[in-house]
Coordinates of C-alpha atoms in Angstrom, one line a residue:
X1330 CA 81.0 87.8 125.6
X1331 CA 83.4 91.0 125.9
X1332 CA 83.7 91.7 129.4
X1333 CA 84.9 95.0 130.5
X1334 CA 86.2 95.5 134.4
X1335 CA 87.8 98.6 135.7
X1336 CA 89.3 100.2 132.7
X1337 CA 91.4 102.8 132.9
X1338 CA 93.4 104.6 130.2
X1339 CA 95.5 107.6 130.9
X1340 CA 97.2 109.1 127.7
X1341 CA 101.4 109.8 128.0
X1342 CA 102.1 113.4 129.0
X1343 CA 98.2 114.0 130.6
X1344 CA 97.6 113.7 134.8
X1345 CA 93.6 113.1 134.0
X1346 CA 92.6 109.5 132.6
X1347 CA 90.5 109.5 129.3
X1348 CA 88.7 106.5 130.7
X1349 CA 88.6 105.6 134.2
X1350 CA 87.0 102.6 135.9
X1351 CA 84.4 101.4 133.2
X1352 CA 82.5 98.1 133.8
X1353 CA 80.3 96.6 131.1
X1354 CA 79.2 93.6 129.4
X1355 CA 78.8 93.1 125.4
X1356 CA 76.6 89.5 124.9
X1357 CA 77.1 88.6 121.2
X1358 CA 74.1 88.7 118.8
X1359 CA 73.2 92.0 119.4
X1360 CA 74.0 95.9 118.1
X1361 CA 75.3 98.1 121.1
X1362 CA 75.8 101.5 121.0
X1363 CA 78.5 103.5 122.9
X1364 CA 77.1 107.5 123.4
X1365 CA 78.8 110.6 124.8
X1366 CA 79.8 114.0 123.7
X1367 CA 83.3 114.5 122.2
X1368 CA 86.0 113.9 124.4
X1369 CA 84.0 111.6 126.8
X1370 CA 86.1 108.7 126.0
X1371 CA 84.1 106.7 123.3
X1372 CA 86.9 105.9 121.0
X1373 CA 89.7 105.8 123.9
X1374 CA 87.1 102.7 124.9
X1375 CA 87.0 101.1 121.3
X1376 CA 90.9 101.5 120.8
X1377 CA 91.0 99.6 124.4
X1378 CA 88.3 96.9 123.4
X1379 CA 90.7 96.5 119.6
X1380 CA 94.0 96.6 121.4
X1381 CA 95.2 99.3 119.7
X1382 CA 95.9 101.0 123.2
X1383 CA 96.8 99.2 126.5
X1384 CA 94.9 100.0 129.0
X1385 CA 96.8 101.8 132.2
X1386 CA 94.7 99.1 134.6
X1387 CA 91.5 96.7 134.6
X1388 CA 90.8 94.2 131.9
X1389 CA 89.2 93.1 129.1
X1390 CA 88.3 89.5 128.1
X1391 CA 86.3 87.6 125.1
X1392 CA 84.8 84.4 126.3
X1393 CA 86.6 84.8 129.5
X1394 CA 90.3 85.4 128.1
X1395 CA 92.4 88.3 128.8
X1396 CA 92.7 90.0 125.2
X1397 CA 96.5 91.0 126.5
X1398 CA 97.4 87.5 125.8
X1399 CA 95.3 86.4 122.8
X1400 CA 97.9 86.1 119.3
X1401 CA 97.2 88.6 116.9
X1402 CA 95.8 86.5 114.4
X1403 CA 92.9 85.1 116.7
X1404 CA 92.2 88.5 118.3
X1405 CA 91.7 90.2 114.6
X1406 CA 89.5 87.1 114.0
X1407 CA 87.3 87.6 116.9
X1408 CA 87.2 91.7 116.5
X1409 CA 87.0 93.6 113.3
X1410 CA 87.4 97.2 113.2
X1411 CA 85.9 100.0 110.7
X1412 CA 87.4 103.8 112.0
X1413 CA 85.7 106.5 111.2
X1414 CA 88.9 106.9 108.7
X1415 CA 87.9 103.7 106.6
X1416 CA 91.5 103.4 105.7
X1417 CA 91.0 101.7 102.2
X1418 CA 94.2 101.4 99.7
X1419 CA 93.6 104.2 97.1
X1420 CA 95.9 102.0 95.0
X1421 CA 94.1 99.1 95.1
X1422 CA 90.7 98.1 93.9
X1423 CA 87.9 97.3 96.3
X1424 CA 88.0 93.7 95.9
X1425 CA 91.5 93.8 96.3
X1426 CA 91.2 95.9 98.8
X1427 CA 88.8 92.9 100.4
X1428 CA 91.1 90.0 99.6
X1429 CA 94.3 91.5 100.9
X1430 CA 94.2 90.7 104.5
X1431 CA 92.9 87.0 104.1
X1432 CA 95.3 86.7 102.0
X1433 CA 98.6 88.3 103.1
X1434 CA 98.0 88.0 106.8
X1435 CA 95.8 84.3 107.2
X1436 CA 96.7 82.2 104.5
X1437 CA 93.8 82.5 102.6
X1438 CA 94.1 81.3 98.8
X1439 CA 93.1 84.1 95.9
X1440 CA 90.3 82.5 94.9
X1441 CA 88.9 81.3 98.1
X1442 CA 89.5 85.3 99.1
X1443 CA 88.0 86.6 96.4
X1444 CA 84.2 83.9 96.6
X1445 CA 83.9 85.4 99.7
X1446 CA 84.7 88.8 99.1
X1447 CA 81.9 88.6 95.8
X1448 CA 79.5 87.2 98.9
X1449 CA 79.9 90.1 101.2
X1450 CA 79.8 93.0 98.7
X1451 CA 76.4 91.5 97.2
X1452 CA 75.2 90.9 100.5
X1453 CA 75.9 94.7 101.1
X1454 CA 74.3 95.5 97.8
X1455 CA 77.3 96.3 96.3
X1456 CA 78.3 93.6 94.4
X1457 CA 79.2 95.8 91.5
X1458 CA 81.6 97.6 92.8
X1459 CA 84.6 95.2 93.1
X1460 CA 86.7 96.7 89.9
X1461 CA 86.6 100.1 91.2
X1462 CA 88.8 102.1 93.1
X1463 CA 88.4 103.7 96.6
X1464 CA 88.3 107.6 94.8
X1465 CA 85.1 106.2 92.4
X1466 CA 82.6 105.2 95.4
X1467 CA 80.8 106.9 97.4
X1468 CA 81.0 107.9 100.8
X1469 CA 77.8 105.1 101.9
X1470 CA 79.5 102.9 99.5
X1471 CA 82.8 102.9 101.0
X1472 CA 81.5 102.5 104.5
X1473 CA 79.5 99.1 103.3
X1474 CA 82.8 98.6 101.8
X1475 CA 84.9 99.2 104.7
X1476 CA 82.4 96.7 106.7
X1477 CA 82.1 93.9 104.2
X1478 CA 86.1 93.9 104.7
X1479 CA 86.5 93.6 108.4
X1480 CA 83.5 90.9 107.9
X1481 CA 85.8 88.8 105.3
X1482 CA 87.0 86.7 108.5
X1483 CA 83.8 86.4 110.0
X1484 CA 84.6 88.0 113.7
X1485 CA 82.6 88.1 116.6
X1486 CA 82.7 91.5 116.8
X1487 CA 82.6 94.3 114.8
X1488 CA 83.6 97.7 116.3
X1489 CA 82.4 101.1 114.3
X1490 CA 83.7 104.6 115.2
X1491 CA 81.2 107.2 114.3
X1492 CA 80.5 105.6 111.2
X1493 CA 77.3 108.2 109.9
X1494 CA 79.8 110.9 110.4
X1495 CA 80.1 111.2 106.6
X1496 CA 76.7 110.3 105.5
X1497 CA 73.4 112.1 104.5
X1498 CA 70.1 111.0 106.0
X1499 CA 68.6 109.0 103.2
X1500 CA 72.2 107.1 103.3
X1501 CA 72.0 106.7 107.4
X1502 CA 68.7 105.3 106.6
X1503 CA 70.1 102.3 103.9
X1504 CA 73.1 101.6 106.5
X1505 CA 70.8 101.4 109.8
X1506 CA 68.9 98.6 107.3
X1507 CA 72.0 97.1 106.4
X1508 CA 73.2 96.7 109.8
X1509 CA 69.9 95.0 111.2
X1510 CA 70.2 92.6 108.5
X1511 CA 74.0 91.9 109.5
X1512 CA 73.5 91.5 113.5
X1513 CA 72.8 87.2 112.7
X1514 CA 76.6 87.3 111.6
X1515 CA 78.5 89.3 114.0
X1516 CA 77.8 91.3 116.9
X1517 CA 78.6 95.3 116.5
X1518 CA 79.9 97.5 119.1
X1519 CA 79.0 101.1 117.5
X1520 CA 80.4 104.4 118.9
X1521 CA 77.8 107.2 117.7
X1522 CA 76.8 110.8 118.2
X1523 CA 74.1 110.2 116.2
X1524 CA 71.0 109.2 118.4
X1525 CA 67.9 108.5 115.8
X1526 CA 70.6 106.0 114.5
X1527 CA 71.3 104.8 117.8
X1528 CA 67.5 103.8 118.4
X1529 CA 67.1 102.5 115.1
X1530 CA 70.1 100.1 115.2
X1531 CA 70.6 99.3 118.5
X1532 CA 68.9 97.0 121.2
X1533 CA 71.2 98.0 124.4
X1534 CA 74.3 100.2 124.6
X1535 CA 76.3 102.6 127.6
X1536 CA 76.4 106.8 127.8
X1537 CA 80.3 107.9 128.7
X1538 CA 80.9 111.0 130.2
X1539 CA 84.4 113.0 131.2
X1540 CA 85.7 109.6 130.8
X1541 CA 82.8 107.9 133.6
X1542 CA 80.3 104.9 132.7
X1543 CA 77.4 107.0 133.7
X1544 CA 74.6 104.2 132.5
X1545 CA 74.2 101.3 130.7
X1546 CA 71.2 99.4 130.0
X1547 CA 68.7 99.4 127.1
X1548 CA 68.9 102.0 123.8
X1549 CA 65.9 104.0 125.3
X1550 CA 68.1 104.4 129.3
X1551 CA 70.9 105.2 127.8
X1552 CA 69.6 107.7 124.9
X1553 CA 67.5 109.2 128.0
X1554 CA 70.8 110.0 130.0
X1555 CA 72.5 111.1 126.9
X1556 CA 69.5 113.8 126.3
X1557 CA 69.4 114.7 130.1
X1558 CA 73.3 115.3 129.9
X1559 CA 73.7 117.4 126.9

């Protein structure tokens, strides 16, 4: 479980705190979503959860350990992160793409990198896409790519950031599919805008706003207070 107490974040050079005194829980095995208009703190909360920013005060934990003093390695195994930027290596085909963390970073050998990463694109439904580069897929397709890599060490956790941003409905639709079918693997922790998504994918989640945890609960509470607060 990520466990979430008094988390506070205050960016250098700003007086106000993006995120101040959050409390939630994230059980595995389920989708969560994370609502709120721009600027309420959404992805000020996923850097926090990733470690990509320190928080200013409280704490997070994963099965009761303070993330501050997990390694690197074992933290990126328990989280993987897709931004709303996929950040995939326009030099580098997608199945290197896929391969290059496992093996660079963990030791992984080629060909052990590369079984899996033939898995995870056909489980995705894009196992034909491995010889082609970043600039020759799609916008749904590189998000499925983008997810298949972060899934290449199996984490715990997977945390999205807006990730329908760049999609059309018909494609939201396919990725809301492909994430329901993914939730037995890993857990995701989804920060969204996009509320039909939200209730389609999700079972639970929390509504920021100005920074504040103003509810958590199930999809349908916290889609209410998101409505209510627009």
């Amino acid at each position: 479980m990520i466990r979430i107490r008094d988390l506070s974040y205050v960016y250098p050079n700003s007086e106000e705190p993006a995120i101040a005194g959050i409390n939630a829980d994230f059980p595995r095995d389920r989708v969560f979503a994370v609502l709120g208009e721009s600027g309420s703190g959404k992805t000020t909360l996923l850097n926090c959860i990733a470690r990509f920013l320190t928080p200013s005060s409280g704490t997070i934990t994963i099965d009761d350990q303070d993330i501050a003093d997990l390694p690197e390695p074992k933290l990126r195994r328990a989280l993987g992160v897709v931004f709303q930027k996929l950040y995939l290596f326009p030099h580098l085909t997608v199945h290197e793409n896929m391969i290059l963390a496992p093996v660079k970073a963990f030791g992984q050998t080629r060909n052990e990198a590369g079984r899996i990463a033939a898995e995870m694109l056909a489980r995705l439904g894009i196992g034909d896409l491995g010889d082609r580069y970043p600039s020759e897929i799609s916008g749904g397709q590189g998000q499925r790519v983008a997810i298949a890599r972060g899934l290449m060490l199996q984490p715990q956790y997977m945390l999205l950031d807006e990730p329908t941003s760049a999609l059309d409905a018909r494609t939201t639709g396919e990725f809301a599919r492909w994430l329901s079918e993914l939730q037995s693997d890993t857990s995701f922790i989804i920060v969204t805008h996009d509320l039909p998504f939200a209730a389609d994918v999700a079972s639970r989640g929390v509504f920021l706003k100005a920074g504040r945890l103003k509810a958590t609960g199930s999809v349908e509470t916290i889609i209410q207070e998101a409505t209510q607060n627009a």
